[in-house]
Coordinates of C-alpha atoms in Angstrom, one line a residue:
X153 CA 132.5 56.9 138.8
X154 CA 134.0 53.8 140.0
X155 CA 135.1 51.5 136.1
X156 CA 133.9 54.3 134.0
X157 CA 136.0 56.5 131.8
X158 CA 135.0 60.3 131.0
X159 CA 135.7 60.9 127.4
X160 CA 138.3 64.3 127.5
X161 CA 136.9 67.1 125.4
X162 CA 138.4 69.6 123.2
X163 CA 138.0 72.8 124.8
X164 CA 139.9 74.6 122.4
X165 CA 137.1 74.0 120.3
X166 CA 134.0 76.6 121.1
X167 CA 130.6 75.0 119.9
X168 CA 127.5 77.5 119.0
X169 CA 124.0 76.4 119.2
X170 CA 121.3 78.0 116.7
X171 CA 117.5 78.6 117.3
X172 CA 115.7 80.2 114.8
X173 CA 112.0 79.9 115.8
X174 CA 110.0 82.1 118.6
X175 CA 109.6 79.5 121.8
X176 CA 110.9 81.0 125.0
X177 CA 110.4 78.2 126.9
X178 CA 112.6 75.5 124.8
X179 CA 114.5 73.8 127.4
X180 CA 116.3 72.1 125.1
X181 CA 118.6 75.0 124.2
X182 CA 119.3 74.9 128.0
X183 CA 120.4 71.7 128.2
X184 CA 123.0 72.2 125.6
X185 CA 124.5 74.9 127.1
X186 CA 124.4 73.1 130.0
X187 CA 126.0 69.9 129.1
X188 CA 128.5 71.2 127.0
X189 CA 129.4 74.4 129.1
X190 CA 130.3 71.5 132.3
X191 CA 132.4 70.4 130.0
X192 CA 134.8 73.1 129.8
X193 CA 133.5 74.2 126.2
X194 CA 133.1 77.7 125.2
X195 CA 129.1 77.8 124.6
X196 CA 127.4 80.5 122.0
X197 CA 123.4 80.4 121.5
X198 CA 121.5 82.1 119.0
X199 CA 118.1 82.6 121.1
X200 CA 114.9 84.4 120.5
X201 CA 115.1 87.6 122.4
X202 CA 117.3 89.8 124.7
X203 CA 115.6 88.2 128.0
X204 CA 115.6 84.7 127.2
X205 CA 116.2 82.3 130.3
X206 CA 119.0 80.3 128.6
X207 CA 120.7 83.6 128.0
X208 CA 121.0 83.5 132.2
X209 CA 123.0 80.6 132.8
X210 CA 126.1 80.7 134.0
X211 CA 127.8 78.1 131.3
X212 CA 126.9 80.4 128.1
X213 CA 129.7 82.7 126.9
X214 CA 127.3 85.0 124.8
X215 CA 124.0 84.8 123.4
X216 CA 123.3 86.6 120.3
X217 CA 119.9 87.4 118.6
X218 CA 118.3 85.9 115.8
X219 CA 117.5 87.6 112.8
X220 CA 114.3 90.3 113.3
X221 CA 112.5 89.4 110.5
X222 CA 110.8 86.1 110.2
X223 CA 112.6 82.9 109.1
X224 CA 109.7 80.7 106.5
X225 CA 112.3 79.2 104.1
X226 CA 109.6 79.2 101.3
X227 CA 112.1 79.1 98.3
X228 CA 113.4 76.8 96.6
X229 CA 116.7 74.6 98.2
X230 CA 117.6 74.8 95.0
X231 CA 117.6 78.4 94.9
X232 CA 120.7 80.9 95.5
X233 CA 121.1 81.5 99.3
X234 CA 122.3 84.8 98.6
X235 CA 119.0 85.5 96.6
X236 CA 116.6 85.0 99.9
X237 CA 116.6 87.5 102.4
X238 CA 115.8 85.4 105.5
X239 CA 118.3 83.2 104.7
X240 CA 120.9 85.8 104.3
X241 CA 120.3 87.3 107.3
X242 CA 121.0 84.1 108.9
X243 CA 124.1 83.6 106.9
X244 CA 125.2 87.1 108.0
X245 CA 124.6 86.2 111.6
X246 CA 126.4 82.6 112.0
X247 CA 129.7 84.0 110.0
X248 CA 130.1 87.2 112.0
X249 CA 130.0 84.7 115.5
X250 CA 132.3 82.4 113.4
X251 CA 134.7 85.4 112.8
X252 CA 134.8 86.3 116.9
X253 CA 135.8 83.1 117.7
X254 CA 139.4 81.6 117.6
X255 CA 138.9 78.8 116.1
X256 CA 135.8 76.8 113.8
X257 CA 133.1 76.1 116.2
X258 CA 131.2 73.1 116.2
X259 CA 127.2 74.2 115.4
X260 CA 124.4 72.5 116.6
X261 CA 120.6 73.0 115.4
X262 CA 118.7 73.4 118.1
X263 CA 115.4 73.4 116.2
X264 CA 113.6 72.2 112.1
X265 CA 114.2 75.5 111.1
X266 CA 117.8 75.7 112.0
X267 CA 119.0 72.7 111.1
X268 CA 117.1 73.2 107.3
X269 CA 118.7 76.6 107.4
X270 CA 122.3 75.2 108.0
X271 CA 121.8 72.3 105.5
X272 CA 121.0 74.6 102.7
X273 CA 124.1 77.1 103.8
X274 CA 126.3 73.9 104.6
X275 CA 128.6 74.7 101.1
X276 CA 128.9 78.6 102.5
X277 CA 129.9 77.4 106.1
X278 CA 132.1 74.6 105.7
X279 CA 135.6 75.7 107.1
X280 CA 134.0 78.2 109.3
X281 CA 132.2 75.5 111.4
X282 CA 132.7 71.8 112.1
X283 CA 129.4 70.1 110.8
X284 CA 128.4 66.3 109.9
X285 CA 128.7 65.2 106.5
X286 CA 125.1 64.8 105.6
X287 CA 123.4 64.1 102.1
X288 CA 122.3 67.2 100.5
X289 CA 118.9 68.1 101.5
X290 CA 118.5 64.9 104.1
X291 CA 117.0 67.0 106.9
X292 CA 114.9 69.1 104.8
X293 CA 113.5 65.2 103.3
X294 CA 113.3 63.8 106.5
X295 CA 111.5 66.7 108.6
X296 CA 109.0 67.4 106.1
X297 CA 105.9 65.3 107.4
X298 CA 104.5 64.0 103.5
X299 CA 108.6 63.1 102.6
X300 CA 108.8 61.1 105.1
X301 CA 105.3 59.2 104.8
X302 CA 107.5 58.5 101.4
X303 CA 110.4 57.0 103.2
X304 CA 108.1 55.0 105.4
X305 CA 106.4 53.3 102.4
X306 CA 109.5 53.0 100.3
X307 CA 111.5 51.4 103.1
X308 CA 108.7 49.1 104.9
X309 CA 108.8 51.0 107.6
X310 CA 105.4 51.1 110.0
X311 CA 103.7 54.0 109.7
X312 CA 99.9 55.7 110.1
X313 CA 97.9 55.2 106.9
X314 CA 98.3 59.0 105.1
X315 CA 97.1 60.6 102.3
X316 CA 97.9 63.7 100.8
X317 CA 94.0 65.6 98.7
X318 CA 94.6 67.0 96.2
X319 CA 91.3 69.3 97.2
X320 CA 88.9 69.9 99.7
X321 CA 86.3 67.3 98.8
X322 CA 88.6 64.7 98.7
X323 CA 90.1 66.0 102.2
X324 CA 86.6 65.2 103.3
X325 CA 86.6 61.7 102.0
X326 CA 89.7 60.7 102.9
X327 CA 88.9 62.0 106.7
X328 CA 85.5 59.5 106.3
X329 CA 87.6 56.7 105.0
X330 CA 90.4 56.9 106.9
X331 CA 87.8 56.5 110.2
X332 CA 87.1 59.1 112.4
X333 CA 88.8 60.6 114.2
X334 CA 92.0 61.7 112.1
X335 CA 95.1 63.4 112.4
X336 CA 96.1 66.6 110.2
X337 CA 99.6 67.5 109.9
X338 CA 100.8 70.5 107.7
X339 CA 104.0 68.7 106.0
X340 CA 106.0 71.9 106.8
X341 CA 105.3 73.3 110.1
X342 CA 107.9 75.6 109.9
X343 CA 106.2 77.8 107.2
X344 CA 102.9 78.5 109.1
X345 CA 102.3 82.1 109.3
X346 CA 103.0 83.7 112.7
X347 CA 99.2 84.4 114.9
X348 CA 97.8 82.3 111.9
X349 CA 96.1 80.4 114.7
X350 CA 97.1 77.4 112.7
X351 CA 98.9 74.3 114.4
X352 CA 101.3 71.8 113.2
X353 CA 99.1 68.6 114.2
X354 CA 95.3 68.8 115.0
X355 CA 92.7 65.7 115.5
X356 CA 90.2 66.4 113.2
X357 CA 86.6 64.7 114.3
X358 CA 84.5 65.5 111.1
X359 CA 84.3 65.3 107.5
X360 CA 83.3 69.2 107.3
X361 CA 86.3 70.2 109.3
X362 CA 88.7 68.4 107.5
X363 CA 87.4 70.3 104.4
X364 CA 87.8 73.8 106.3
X365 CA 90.9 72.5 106.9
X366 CA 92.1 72.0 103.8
X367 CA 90.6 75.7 102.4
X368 CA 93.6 77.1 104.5
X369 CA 96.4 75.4 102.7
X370 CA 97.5 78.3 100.8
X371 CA 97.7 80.1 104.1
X372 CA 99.7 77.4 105.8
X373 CA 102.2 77.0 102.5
X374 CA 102.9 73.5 102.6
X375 CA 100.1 70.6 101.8
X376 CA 98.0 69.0 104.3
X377 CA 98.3 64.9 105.5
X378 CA 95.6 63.0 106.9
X379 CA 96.3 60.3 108.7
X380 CA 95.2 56.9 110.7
X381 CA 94.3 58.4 114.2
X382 CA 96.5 56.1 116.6
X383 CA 95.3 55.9 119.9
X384 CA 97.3 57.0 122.8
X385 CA 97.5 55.0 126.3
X386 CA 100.2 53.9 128.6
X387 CA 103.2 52.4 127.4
X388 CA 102.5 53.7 123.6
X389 CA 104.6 56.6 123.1
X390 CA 108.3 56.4 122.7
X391 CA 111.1 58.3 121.2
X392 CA 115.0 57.5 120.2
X393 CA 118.1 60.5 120.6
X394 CA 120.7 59.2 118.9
X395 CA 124.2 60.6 117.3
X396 CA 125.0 59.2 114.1
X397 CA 128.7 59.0 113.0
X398 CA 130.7 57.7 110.6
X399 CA 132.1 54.4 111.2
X400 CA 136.0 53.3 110.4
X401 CA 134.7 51.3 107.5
X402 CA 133.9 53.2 104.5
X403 CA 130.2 53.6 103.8
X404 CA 128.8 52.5 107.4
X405 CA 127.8 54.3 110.2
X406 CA 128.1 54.4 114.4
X407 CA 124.9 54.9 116.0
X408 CA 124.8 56.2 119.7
X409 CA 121.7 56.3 121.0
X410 CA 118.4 54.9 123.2
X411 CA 115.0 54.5 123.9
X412 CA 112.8 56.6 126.4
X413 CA 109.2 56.4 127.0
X414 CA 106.9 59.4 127.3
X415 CA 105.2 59.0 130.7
X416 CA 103.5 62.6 130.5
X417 CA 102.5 64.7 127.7
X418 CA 101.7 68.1 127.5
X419 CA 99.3 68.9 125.7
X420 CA 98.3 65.1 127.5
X421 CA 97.9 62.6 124.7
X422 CA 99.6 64.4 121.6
X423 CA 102.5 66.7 123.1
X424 CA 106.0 67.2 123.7
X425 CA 107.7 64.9 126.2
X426 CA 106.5 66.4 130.0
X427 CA 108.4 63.4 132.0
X428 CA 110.4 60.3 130.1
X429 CA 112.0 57.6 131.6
X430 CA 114.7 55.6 129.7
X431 CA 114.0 52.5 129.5
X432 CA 115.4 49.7 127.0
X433 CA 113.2 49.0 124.0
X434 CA 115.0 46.7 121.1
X435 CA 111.9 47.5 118.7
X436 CA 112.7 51.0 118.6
X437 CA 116.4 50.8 118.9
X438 CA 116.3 48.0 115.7
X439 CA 114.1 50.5 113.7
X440 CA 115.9 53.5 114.4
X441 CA 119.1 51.7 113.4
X442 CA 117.9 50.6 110.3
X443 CA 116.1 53.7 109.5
X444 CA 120.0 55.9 109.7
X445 CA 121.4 53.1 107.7
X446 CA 119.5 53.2 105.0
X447 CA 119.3 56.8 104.8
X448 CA 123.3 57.5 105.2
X449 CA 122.4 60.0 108.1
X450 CA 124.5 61.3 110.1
X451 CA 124.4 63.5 112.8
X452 CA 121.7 64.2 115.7
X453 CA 118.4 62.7 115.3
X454 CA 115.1 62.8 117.4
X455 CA 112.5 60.0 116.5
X456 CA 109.1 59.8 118.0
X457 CA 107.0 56.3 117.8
X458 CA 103.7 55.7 119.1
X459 CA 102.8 51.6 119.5
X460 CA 99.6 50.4 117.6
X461 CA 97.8 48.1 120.3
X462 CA 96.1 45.8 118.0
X463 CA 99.3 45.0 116.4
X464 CA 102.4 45.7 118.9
X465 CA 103.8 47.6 115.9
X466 CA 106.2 50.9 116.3
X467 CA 104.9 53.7 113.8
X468 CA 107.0 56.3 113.1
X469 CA 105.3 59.7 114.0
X470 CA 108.2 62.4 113.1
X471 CA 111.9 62.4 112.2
X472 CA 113.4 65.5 113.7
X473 CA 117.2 66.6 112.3
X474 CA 118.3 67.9 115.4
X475 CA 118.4 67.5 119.5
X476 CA 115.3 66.6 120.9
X477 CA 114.2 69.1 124.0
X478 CA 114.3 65.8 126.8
X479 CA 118.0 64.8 124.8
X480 CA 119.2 64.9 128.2
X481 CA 117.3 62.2 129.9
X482 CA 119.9 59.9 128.1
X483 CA 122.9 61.2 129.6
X484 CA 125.3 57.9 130.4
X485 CA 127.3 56.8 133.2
X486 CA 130.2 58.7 131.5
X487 CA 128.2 61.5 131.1
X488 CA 128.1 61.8 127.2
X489 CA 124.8 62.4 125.5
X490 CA 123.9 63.4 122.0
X491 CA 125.4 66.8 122.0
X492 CA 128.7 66.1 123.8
X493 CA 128.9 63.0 121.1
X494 CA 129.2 64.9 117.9
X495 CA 131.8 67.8 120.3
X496 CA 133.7 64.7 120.2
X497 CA 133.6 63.1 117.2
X498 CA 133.2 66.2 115.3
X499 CA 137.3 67.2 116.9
X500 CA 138.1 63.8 115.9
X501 CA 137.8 62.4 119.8
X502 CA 135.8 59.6 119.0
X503 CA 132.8 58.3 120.7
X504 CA 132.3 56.3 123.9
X505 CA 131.2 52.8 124.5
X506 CA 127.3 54.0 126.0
X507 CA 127.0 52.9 129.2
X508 CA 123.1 53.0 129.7
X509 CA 121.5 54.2 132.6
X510 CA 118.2 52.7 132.5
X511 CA 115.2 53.7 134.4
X512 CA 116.6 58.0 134.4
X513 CA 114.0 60.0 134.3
X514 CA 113.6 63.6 133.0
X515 CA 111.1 66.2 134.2
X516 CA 110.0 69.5 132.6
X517 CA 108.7 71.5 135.6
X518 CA 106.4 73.5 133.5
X519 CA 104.7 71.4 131.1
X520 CA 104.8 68.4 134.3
X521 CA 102.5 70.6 136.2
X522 CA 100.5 71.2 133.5
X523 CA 99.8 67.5 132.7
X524 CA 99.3 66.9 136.2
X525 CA 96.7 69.8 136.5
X526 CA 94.8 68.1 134.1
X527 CA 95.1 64.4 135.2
X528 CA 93.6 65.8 138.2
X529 CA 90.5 67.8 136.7
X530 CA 90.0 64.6 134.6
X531 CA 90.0 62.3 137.1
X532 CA 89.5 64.2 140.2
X533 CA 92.4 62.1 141.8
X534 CA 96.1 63.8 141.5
X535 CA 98.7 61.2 140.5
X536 CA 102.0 60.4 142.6
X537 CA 105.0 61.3 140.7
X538 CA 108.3 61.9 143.0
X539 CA 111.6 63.0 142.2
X540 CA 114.7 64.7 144.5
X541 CA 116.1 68.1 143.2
X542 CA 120.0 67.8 142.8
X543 CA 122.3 68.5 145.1
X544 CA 125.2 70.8 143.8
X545 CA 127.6 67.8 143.0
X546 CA 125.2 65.6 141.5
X547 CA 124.4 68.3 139.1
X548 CA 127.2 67.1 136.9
X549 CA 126.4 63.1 137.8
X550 CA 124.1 61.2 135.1
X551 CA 123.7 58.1 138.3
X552 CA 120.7 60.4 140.1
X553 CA 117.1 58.9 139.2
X554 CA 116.1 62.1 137.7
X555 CA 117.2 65.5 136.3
X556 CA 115.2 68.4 135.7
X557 CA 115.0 70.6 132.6
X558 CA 115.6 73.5 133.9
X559 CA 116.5 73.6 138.1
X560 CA 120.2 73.3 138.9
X561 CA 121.9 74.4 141.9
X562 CA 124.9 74.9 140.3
X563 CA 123.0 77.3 137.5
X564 CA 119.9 78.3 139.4
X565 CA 119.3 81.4 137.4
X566 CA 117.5 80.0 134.2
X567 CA 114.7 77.9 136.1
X568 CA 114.1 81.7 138.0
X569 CA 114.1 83.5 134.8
X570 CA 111.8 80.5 133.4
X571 CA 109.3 81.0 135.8
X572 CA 108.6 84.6 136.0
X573 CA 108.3 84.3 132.4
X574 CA 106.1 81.2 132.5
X575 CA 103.6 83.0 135.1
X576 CA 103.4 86.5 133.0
X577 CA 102.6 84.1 130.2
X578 CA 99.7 82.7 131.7
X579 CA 98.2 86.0 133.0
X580 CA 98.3 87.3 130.0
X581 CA 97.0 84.1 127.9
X582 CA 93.9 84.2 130.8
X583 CA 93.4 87.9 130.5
X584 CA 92.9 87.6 126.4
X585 CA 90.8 84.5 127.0
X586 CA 88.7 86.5 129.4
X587 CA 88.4 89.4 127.6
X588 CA 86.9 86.9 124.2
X589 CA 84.3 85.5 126.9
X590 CA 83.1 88.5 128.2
X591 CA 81.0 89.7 125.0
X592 CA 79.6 87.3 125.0
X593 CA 78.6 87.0 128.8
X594 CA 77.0 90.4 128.8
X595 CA 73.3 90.7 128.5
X596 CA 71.3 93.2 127.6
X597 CA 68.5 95.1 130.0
X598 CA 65.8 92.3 129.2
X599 CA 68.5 89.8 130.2
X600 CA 69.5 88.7 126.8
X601 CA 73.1 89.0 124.7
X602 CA 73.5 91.7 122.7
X603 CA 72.5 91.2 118.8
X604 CA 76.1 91.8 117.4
X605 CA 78.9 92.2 119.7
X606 CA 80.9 95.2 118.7
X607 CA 83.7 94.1 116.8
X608 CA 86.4 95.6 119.4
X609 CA 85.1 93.6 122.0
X610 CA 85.2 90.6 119.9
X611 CA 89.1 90.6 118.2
X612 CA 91.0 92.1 121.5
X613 CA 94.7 93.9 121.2
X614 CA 97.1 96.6 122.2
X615 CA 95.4 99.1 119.3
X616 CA 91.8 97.2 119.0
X617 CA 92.3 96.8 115.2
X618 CA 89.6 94.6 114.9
X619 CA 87.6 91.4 113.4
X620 CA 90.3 91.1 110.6
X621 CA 93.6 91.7 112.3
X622 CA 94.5 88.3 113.7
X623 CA 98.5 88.7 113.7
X624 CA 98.9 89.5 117.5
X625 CA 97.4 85.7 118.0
X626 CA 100.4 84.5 120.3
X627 CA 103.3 81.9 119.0
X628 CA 102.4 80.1 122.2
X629 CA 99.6 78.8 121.2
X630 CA 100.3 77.1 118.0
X631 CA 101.9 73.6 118.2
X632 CA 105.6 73.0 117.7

């Protein structure tokens, strides 16, 4: 590109990116692999199962599996590593890749769970991997959803009124005085229980269900937020990637990073990021910046801020330690974006001048269609939205309008792999909803329901265990 200069990697240096939880679909991982793999750079992944589609692109060296038993994290970060199982097994797992490789990789958290998991095994893997100097225990503050209603407050940063009951009766009041409709956020989403049927954020309409709610913290194992519900609209949701280095001057930081809108959501309103567009914002940009600053982060960050209409304020939703899924979409005219910034100033390349490329736009095929689907049921009208699929040299090139998570000519295998998976997943999400209507659908021979459905009509699954066996409820449908 014609006055721009591509920054020259490292390749002696692999890089191996880490995924602890369940989500096939995480086209974030992709991306990675992707951008950095272009690049020359030896790519590892640690994914979720043998036929993942990012273990099908071209650009990754090896995948390897993630431990078989779950990852919660419940102790202590205080505690002894060595002490927790889960944690050892990831341990186990990132130093046998780090002793296959020829020299320390750079690792990259891909997801909350991995990059809490690395932070507390940071002192066991220094000099094995390259990794960010970060303040004990920041990402673990900053991802936990009641730490960083702390932050917020201490720092005078706008965000959704929140409180934290302390039981179920005052869960009830605080949903009635907060104003109904609220939002309830477990403060550690990681920990919910797999098929729990639990979600990370819910909108809660009543005082009665915020008490249910709130019976069900033990289960979820972190404590439950309430907060201002926030309404959605056009224009309201953004989000800032950014890398965070340290600066020449001792004590300050280097921020690379932007602002992108969410123009679709899936689910619509209160989901991930279904098509962004970068645009400039200096709101966000101002309040991100002083957010790292005064924090002493450093690394990748993913911030998500929804606009209060009455006021024009930014509040900040979620602060997420790692690569957000749509981190490509700010890819710059030199082609560096979050994770090809800390490859380079992690080998001690130093960092770009960004060169913004606003008014990009980034697509997720899947959840796109989705939003669209609905948009259409809702309003009977289907929206336009247009984009061109990349030709085989622009694949590389950030100039095109638009990039897609996961079609590429030049690695055409994920998308494939993606969407056979994607369409067995909805049969099979259809067939169990289908089989939980149909009890309920039958009549008897005077044209009435039966009295009590037999409980192995009602709780479906592979052995028909029954009413109390809900652990085959699938990771899909719980919320990141």
């Amino acid at each position: 590109m014609k006055g721009t200069t591509v920054p020259s990697f490292d390749t002696r240096v692999p890089a191996v990116l880490v995924r602890l939880d369940r989500n096939p679909f995480h086209h974030g991982t992709l991306g990675a692999v992707r951008s950095l793999g272009r690049a020359g750079i030896e790519v590892h992944a640690v994914v979720e199962g043998a036929h993942s589609p990012v273990g099908r692109s071209r650009y990754l060296r090896q995948a390897h599996l993630r431990p078989g038993h779950a990852v919660d994290l419940t102790a202590d970060p205080t505690h002894d590593p060595a002490r927790d199982p889960a944690l050892s097994a990831v341990r186990r797992l990132l130093l046998s890749i780090a002793d296959r490789l020829p020299a320390p990789a750079v690792l990259i958290a891909m997801d909350d769970l991995s990059a809490i998991a690395v932070g507390r095994l940071q002192p066991e893997l220094a000099g094995r991997y390259l990794l960010p100097e970060q303040p004990s225990g920041l990402p673990e503050r900053v991802a936990d959803k009641a730490e960083l209603a702390g932050i917020c407050q201490e720092l005078g940063l706008p965000h959704p009124r929140t409180v934290i009951p302390d039981g179920a009766a005052e869960a009830a009041a605080a949903a009635w005085s907060l104003g109904l409709p609220v939002v309830a956020k477990w403060s550690r989403p990681w920990l919910l229980p797999e098929g729990s049927g639990l979600r990370s954020t819910r909108v809660v309409r009543s005082s009665q269900e915020a008490r249910a709610l709130y019976g069900r913290s033990d289960e979820a194992g972190s404590r439950l937020l309430l907060q201002e519900f926030l309404p959605h609209g056009p224009d309201r949701d953004w989000f800032f990637h950014g890398y965070s280095a340290r600066a020449p001057e001792a004590g300050r930081t280097r921020l690379l990073g932007a602002a992108g809108r969410k123009d679709r959501a899936w689910p619509v309103g209160a989901g991930l990021t279904a098509v962004g567009r970068w645009l400039p914002n200096p709101a966000v940009e101002r309040l991100a910046g002083e957010l790292v600053a005064a924090l002493g982060y450093r690394g990748i960050l993913d911030l998500d801020f929804r606009r209060e209409a009455a006021t024009g304020a930014y509040h900040l939703l979620d602060f997420n330690p790692r690569p957000g899924a749509q981190f490509r979409l700010f890819t710059d005219r030199s082609g560096t974006d979050v994770v090809r910034a800390l490859h380079l100033d992690l080998t001690g390349r130093g960092l770009p001048v960004q060169e913004a490329v606003h008014g990009r736009a980034f697509v997720v095929e899947n959840y796109a269609l989705l939003s669209l689907l609905s948009h259409a049921g809702a309003s009977r009208k289907l929206p336009r939205f247009r984009f061109r699929f990349p030709s085989p040299s622009s694949s590389r090139s950030p100039s095109r309008s638009t990039e897609t998570a996961w079609w590429a000519l030049d690695d055409p295998l994920p998308a494939c792999a993606m969407a056979l998976a994607w369409a067995l997943h909805l049969v099979r999400r259809g067939g169990r909803l289908l089989r939980r209507a149909l009890p309920y659908r039958r009549t008897g021979e005077a044209g009435r329901p039966p009295r009590t459905p037999p409980a192995r009509q009602r709780w479906s699954g592979p052995d028909h265990s029954g009413p109390t066996d809900r652990s085959r409820t699938p990771a899909s449908r719980r919320t990141r």
